[in-house]
């Protein structure tokens, strides 16, 4: 773990306190396009750190996979590449999603959010609209357990089976009395998500909050999910499902080009008075509490 330490300016005298996090940043900044591989001596010269500090930081960064070691040289590790790629991907995703999320909010008047999966949690990348902040204190950057949320279940339903196992192994802890907190019903719900193409959260995350989410995907695995949330009954969200799915298809088409299905997807418009949409077994579970 990176704790605070006293800086060593190389003269044997203590300078101003410098955290190990700051020292780690100096080590990482020593690498660039012209210097992708560095020896310990080169890291010391380019970072300005003492030999003992540089060696200690390098060892920790190798253990954390931020750096890799090849013989006496160091280079950027897979974790740097993973996070750099993730940041670029999220920026591109947000650029494609924002105008379409705005359209969905305008058409529905509901809270619209964009989520991605991170481990066993979902992270909110964007939020448009409002709900009672005392009841639903979500914000951009907020994390929620994936197994509780509609967005998490939408991604897991069309995601990597290993991610599903990771979520189950971490424990399906209940947040409300309606959280699907047992393995068998949870697996069944994910199967139902695949059949319906959307996922529902019926007060499983916050009391009174209902959500429906659609995955962002083509023919493969989901990379994110768009959700629409409301306080109160779920039936108002059932008829918004076609609009939600159209929004998700539109974002995917913007990211990856209009395939045949995306090219002919209907635009997001204000919903008609009634759109009969079957929502499957999960709503029957909500009414009967059959998983309790």
Tab-separated table of C-alpha atoms in Angstrom:
chain	number	residue	atom	x	y	z
A	1	UNK	CA	0.000	0.000	0.000
A	2	UNK	CA	1.249	3.481	-0.760
A	3	UNK	CA	1.800	5.412	2.446
A	4	UNK	CA	3.263	8.812	2.942
A	5	UNK	CA	7.012	9.101	3.238
A	6	UNK	CA	9.666	11.771	3.405
A	7	UNK	CA	11.160	12.745	0.064
A	8	UNK	CA	14.806	12.016	-0.603
A	9	UNK	CA	16.338	14.661	-2.831
A	10	UNK	CA	19.472	12.592	-3.454
A	11	UNK	CA	21.706	14.720	-1.204
A	12	UNK	CA	21.085	12.727	1.923
A	13	UNK	CA	18.934	15.501	3.366
A	14	UNK	CA	15.200	15.356	3.803
A	15	UNK	CA	13.171	17.644	1.567
A	16	UNK	CA	9.478	18.393	1.827
A	17	UNK	CA	7.283	15.339	2.519
A	18	UNK	CA	6.488	13.450	-0.677
A	19	UNK	CA	3.936	10.658	-0.725
A	20	UNK	CA	4.731	7.296	-2.239
A	21	UNK	CA	1.849	7.925	-4.589
A	22	UNK	CA	3.653	11.008	-5.889
A	23	UNK	CA	6.877	9.002	-6.164
A	24	UNK	CA	5.039	6.321	-8.118
A	25	UNK	CA	3.781	9.014	-10.487
A	26	UNK	CA	7.373	10.184	-11.016
A	27	UNK	CA	8.453	6.629	-11.832
A	28	UNK	CA	5.612	6.112	-14.310
A	29	UNK	CA	6.254	9.523	-15.895
A	30	UNK	CA	9.815	8.412	-16.634
A	31	UNK	CA	8.416	6.134	-19.355
A	32	UNK	CA	7.280	7.662	-22.650
A	33	UNK	CA	7.140	6.882	-26.342
A	34	UNK	CA	10.855	7.502	-26.762
A	35	UNK	CA	11.724	5.524	-23.625
A	36	UNK	CA	9.346	2.531	-23.409
A	37	UNK	CA	11.955	0.380	-21.620
A	38	UNK	CA	14.120	1.663	-18.782
A	39	UNK	CA	16.688	0.188	-16.447
A	40	UNK	CA	16.777	1.048	-12.757
A	41	UNK	CA	19.612	3.497	-13.412
A	42	UNK	CA	17.627	5.222	-16.156
A	43	UNK	CA	14.511	5.436	-13.966
A	44	UNK	CA	16.609	7.049	-11.220
A	45	UNK	CA	18.040	9.597	-13.662
A	46	UNK	CA	14.700	10.465	-15.300
A	47	UNK	CA	12.623	10.528	-12.099
A	48	UNK	CA	15.081	12.285	-9.825
A	49	UNK	CA	14.444	9.765	-7.024
A	50	UNK	CA	17.069	8.067	-4.916
A	51	UNK	CA	18.100	4.526	-5.780
A	52	UNK	CA	16.352	3.019	-2.746
A	53	UNK	CA	13.109	4.904	-3.409
A	54	UNK	CA	13.070	4.089	-7.131
A	55	UNK	CA	13.830	0.415	-6.528
A	56	UNK	CA	11.112	0.119	-3.884
A	57	UNK	CA	8.504	1.841	-6.059
A	58	UNK	CA	9.440	-0.233	-9.110
A	59	UNK	CA	9.007	-3.461	-7.125
A	60	UNK	CA	5.560	-2.376	-5.912
A	61	UNK	CA	4.433	-1.320	-9.379
A	62	UNK	CA	5.541	-4.680	-10.813
A	63	UNK	CA	3.566	-6.491	-8.104
A	64	UNK	CA	0.498	-4.391	-8.956
A	65	UNK	CA	0.972	-5.076	-12.723
A	66	UNK	CA	1.395	-1.390	-13.559
A	67	UNK	CA	4.876	-2.305	-14.770
A	68	UNK	CA	6.503	-5.473	-16.097
A	69	UNK	CA	10.124	-6.536	-15.666
A	70	UNK	CA	12.221	-8.142	-18.381
A	71	UNK	CA	15.705	-8.955	-17.145
A	72	UNK	CA	17.080	-5.676	-15.839
A	73	UNK	CA	14.636	-3.501	-17.740
A	74	UNK	CA	11.119	-2.314	-16.918
A	75	UNK	CA	8.252	-1.445	-19.230
A	76	UNK	CA	4.575	-0.496	-18.934
A	77	UNK	CA	2.436	-3.368	-17.698
A	78	UNK	CA	-0.909	-4.717	-18.789
A	79	UNK	CA	-2.780	-2.812	-16.121
A	80	UNK	CA	-1.674	0.512	-17.595
A	81	UNK	CA	-2.862	-0.643	-21.015
A	82	UNK	CA	-6.158	-1.913	-19.602
A	83	UNK	CA	-6.964	1.333	-17.812
A	84	UNK	CA	-5.811	3.532	-20.688
A	85	UNK	CA	-7.962	1.585	-23.107
A	86	UNK	CA	-10.879	1.697	-20.682
A	87	UNK	CA	-10.681	5.478	-20.340
A	88	UNK	CA	-10.551	5.959	-24.116
A	89	UNK	CA	-13.435	3.545	-24.583
A	90	UNK	CA	-15.569	5.293	-21.951
A	91	UNK	CA	-14.946	8.708	-23.531
A	92	UNK	CA	-16.010	7.377	-26.912
A	93	UNK	CA	-19.025	5.682	-25.359
A	94	UNK	CA	-20.130	8.894	-23.649
A	95	UNK	CA	-19.809	10.919	-26.850
A	96	UNK	CA	-22.007	8.431	-28.681
A	97	UNK	CA	-24.507	8.076	-25.838
A	98	UNK	CA	-25.134	11.632	-24.604
A	99	UNK	CA	-27.417	12.971	-27.368
A	100	UNK	CA	-29.395	9.736	-27.376
A	101	UNK	CA	-29.760	9.722	-23.607
A	102	UNK	CA	-31.028	13.303	-23.843
A	103	UNK	CA	-33.596	12.215	-26.442
A	104	UNK	CA	-34.739	9.330	-24.253
A	105	UNK	CA	-35.120	11.623	-21.238
A	106	UNK	CA	-37.096	14.151	-23.271
A	107	UNK	CA	-39.362	11.413	-24.649
A	108	UNK	CA	-40.030	9.722	-21.308
A	109	UNK	CA	-39.574	12.396	-18.657
A	110	UNK	CA	-37.808	9.752	-16.550
A	111	UNK	CA	-34.369	9.524	-14.981
A	112	UNK	CA	-32.010	8.047	-17.605
A	113	UNK	CA	-28.610	6.598	-16.699
A	114	UNK	CA	-25.681	4.900	-18.423
A	115	UNK	CA	-23.761	2.199	-16.542
A	116	UNK	CA	-20.722	0.006	-17.126
A	117	UNK	CA	-19.671	-3.086	-15.205
A	118	UNK	CA	-16.550	-2.926	-13.036
A	119	UNK	CA	-15.890	-6.174	-11.199
A	120	UNK	CA	-18.969	-6.972	-9.142
A	121	UNK	CA	-20.359	-3.429	-9.329
A	122	UNK	CA	-21.824	-1.098	-11.902
A	123	UNK	CA	-20.515	2.461	-12.242
A	124	UNK	CA	-22.719	5.338	-13.391
A	125	UNK	CA	-21.085	7.105	-16.365
A	126	UNK	CA	-23.945	9.528	-17.023
A	127	UNK	CA	-27.201	10.588	-15.408
A	128	UNK	CA	-29.879	12.758	-17.022
A	129	UNK	CA	-32.961	13.786	-15.080
A	130	UNK	CA	-33.744	13.774	-11.385
A	131	UNK	CA	-35.449	11.779	-8.700
A	132	UNK	CA	-35.749	12.411	-4.986
A	133	UNK	CA	-32.078	12.556	-3.951
A	134	UNK	CA	-32.993	11.464	-0.422
A	135	UNK	CA	-34.525	8.284	-1.796
A	136	UNK	CA	-32.128	7.679	-4.707
A	137	UNK	CA	-28.756	9.297	-3.918
A	138	UNK	CA	-27.107	8.211	-7.188
A	139	UNK	CA	-24.658	10.422	-9.072
A	140	UNK	CA	-22.156	10.182	-11.904
A	141	UNK	CA	-19.349	7.948	-10.647
A	142	UNK	CA	-21.553	6.186	-8.113
A	143	UNK	CA	-21.146	2.448	-7.669
A	144	UNK	CA	-23.879	-0.074	-6.936
A	145	UNK	CA	-23.838	-3.867	-6.591
A	146	UNK	CA	-24.426	-5.336	-10.039
A	147	UNK	CA	-26.783	-8.063	-8.812
A	148	UNK	CA	-29.281	-5.502	-7.456
A	149	UNK	CA	-29.593	-3.122	-10.366
A	150	UNK	CA	-31.407	-3.415	-13.662
A	151	UNK	CA	-28.289	-2.180	-15.470
A	152	UNK	CA	-26.101	-4.759	-13.773
A	153	UNK	CA	-28.459	-7.585	-14.621
A	154	UNK	CA	-28.785	-6.370	-18.230
A	155	UNK	CA	-24.986	-6.474	-18.649
A	156	UNK	CA	-24.556	-9.776	-16.817
A	157	UNK	CA	-27.386	-11.382	-18.752
A	158	UNK	CA	-25.489	-10.746	-21.975
A	159	UNK	CA	-21.996	-10.777	-20.525
A	160	UNK	CA	-19.111	-13.058	-19.726
A	161	UNK	CA	-20.218	-16.085	-17.657
A	162	UNK	CA	-17.067	-15.610	-15.571
A	163	UNK	CA	-18.393	-12.192	-14.503
A	164	UNK	CA	-21.640	-13.794	-13.371
A	165	UNK	CA	-19.718	-16.334	-11.286
A	166	UNK	CA	-17.602	-13.555	-9.782
A	167	UNK	CA	-20.726	-11.663	-8.723
A	168	UNK	CA	-22.274	-14.783	-7.190
A	169	UNK	CA	-19.074	-15.723	-5.365
A	170	UNK	CA	-18.871	-12.208	-3.899
A	171	UNK	CA	-22.277	-12.765	-2.310
A	172	UNK	CA	-25.731	-11.606	-3.384
A	173	UNK	CA	-26.232	-9.370	-0.377
A	174	UNK	CA	-29.747	-7.943	-0.061
A	175	UNK	CA	-30.172	-4.163	-0.065
A	176	UNK	CA	-33.953	-4.314	0.378
A	177	UNK	CA	-36.430	-7.074	1.119
A	178	UNK	CA	-37.025	-7.352	-2.647
A	179	UNK	CA	-33.407	-7.932	-3.698
A	180	UNK	CA	-32.942	-11.253	-5.503
A	181	UNK	CA	-30.389	-12.536	-3.009
A	182	UNK	CA	-30.239	-16.289	-3.711
A	183	UNK	CA	-28.218	-17.974	-6.425
A	184	UNK	CA	-30.872	-20.086	-8.149
A	185	UNK	CA	-33.443	-17.273	-8.580
A	186	UNK	CA	-30.660	-14.925	-9.668
A	187	UNK	CA	-29.501	-17.304	-12.406
A	188	UNK	CA	-33.107	-17.779	-13.510
A	189	UNK	CA	-33.581	-14.019	-13.694
A	190	UNK	CA	-30.503	-13.651	-15.906
A	191	UNK	CA	-31.920	-16.303	-18.242
A	192	UNK	CA	-35.130	-14.293	-18.347
A	193	UNK	CA	-33.115	-11.174	-19.190
A	194	UNK	CA	-31.695	-12.962	-22.221
A	195	UNK	CA	-35.182	-13.974	-23.337
A	196	UNK	CA	-36.723	-10.506	-22.915
A	197	UNK	CA	-33.751	-8.384	-23.925
A	198	UNK	CA	-34.201	-6.097	-20.911
A	199	UNK	CA	-33.748	-6.340	-17.150
A	200	UNK	CA	-35.907	-5.003	-14.331
A	201	UNK	CA	-35.113	-3.814	-10.823
A	202	UNK	CA	-38.298	-3.820	-8.786
A	203	UNK	CA	-37.273	-2.087	-5.555
A	204	UNK	CA	-34.239	-4.358	-5.212
A	205	UNK	CA	-31.793	-1.452	-4.907
A	206	UNK	CA	-33.826	1.269	-3.183
A	207	UNK	CA	-37.318	1.027	-1.652
A	208	UNK	CA	-39.879	2.455	-4.043
A	209	UNK	CA	-37.482	2.638	-7.018
A	210	UNK	CA	-38.223	0.636	-10.165
A	211	UNK	CA	-35.918	0.513	-13.191
A	212	UNK	CA	-35.696	-1.114	-16.580
A	213	UNK	CA	-32.392	-1.439	-18.451
A	214	UNK	CA	-31.300	-2.504	-21.911
A	215	UNK	CA	-27.794	-3.748	-22.738
A	216	UNK	CA	-25.541	-2.054	-25.277
A	217	UNK	CA	-24.509	-4.880	-27.544
A	218	UNK	CA	-24.476	-6.175	-31.078
A	219	UNK	CA	-24.318	-9.903	-31.634
A	220	UNK	CA	-21.828	-10.364	-28.787
A	221	UNK	CA	-21.494	-9.448	-25.151
A	222	UNK	CA	-22.862	-6.313	-23.553
A	223	UNK	CA	-20.425	-3.465	-22.928
A	224	UNK	CA	-22.776	-1.209	-20.950
A	225	UNK	CA	-26.463	-0.644	-20.217
A	226	UNK	CA	-28.954	2.214	-20.397
A	227	UNK	CA	-31.585	2.391	-17.665
A	228	UNK	CA	-34.799	4.298	-17.096
A	229	UNK	CA	-35.894	4.771	-13.477
A	230	UNK	CA	-39.060	5.863	-11.735
A	231	UNK	CA	-40.594	5.961	-8.287
A	232	UNK	CA	-43.696	3.854	-7.961
A	233	UNK	CA	-45.249	1.104	-10.057
A	234	UNK	CA	-43.416	-0.756	-12.765
A	235	UNK	CA	-46.190	-0.678	-15.362
A	236	UNK	CA	-45.276	2.796	-16.586
A	237	UNK	CA	-41.824	1.451	-17.392
A	238	UNK	CA	-43.116	-1.618	-19.228
A	239	UNK	CA	-44.508	0.491	-22.064
A	240	UNK	CA	-41.237	2.425	-22.339
A	241	UNK	CA	-39.250	-0.730	-23.116
A	242	UNK	CA	-39.354	-0.259	-26.929
A	243	UNK	CA	-38.008	3.290	-26.568
A	244	UNK	CA	-35.241	2.101	-24.261
A	245	UNK	CA	-34.201	-0.674	-26.617
A	246	UNK	CA	-34.277	1.735	-29.560
A	247	UNK	CA	-31.992	4.099	-27.646
A	248	UNK	CA	-29.538	1.276	-26.865
A	249	UNK	CA	-29.508	0.161	-30.516
A	250	UNK	CA	-28.916	3.728	-31.643
A	251	UNK	CA	-25.924	4.159	-29.316
A	252	UNK	CA	-24.463	0.856	-30.490
A	253	UNK	CA	-24.919	1.869	-34.129
A	254	UNK	CA	-23.127	5.157	-33.477
A	255	UNK	CA	-20.232	3.282	-31.877
A	256	UNK	CA	-19.895	0.486	-34.405
A	257	UNK	CA	-21.717	1.606	-37.529
A	258	UNK	CA	-25.298	0.937	-38.608
A	259	UNK	CA	-25.889	-2.746	-39.099
A	260	UNK	CA	-29.049	-3.869	-40.785
A	261	UNK	CA	-31.080	-3.955	-37.554
A	262	UNK	CA	-29.690	-0.652	-36.274
A	263	UNK	CA	-30.265	1.097	-39.599
A	264	UNK	CA	-33.967	0.404	-39.452
A	265	UNK	CA	-34.417	0.889	-35.715
A	266	UNK	CA	-37.269	3.316	-34.964
A	267	UNK	CA	-36.247	6.742	-33.586
A	268	UNK	CA	-36.887	7.611	-29.950
A	269	UNK	CA	-40.265	9.299	-29.817
A	270	UNK	CA	-42.797	10.102	-27.146
A	271	UNK	CA	-44.547	6.869	-26.090
A	272	UNK	CA	-48.068	6.097	-27.266
A	273	UNK	CA	-50.852	5.806	-24.735
A	274	UNK	CA	-50.319	2.062	-24.377
A	275	UNK	CA	-47.709	-0.263	-25.760
A	276	UNK	CA	-48.447	-3.846	-24.700
A	277	UNK	CA	-45.080	-5.314	-23.715
A	278	UNK	CA	-44.785	-8.614	-21.878
A	279	UNK	CA	-42.177	-8.425	-19.140
A	280	UNK	CA	-42.031	-12.113	-18.247
A	281	UNK	CA	-41.538	-14.027	-15.073
A	282	UNK	CA	-39.624	-11.399	-13.111
A	283	UNK	CA	-42.735	-9.268	-12.636
A	284	UNK	CA	-44.663	-12.256	-11.349
A	285	UNK	CA	-41.849	-12.833	-8.855
A	286	UNK	CA	-42.154	-9.217	-7.728
A	287	UNK	CA	-45.865	-9.581	-7.091
A	288	UNK	CA	-45.622	-12.873	-5.239
A	289	UNK	CA	-42.185	-12.500	-3.605
A	290	UNK	CA	-41.599	-16.094	-4.682
A	291	UNK	CA	-37.869	-15.877	-4.050
A	292	UNK	CA	-38.220	-14.876	-0.407
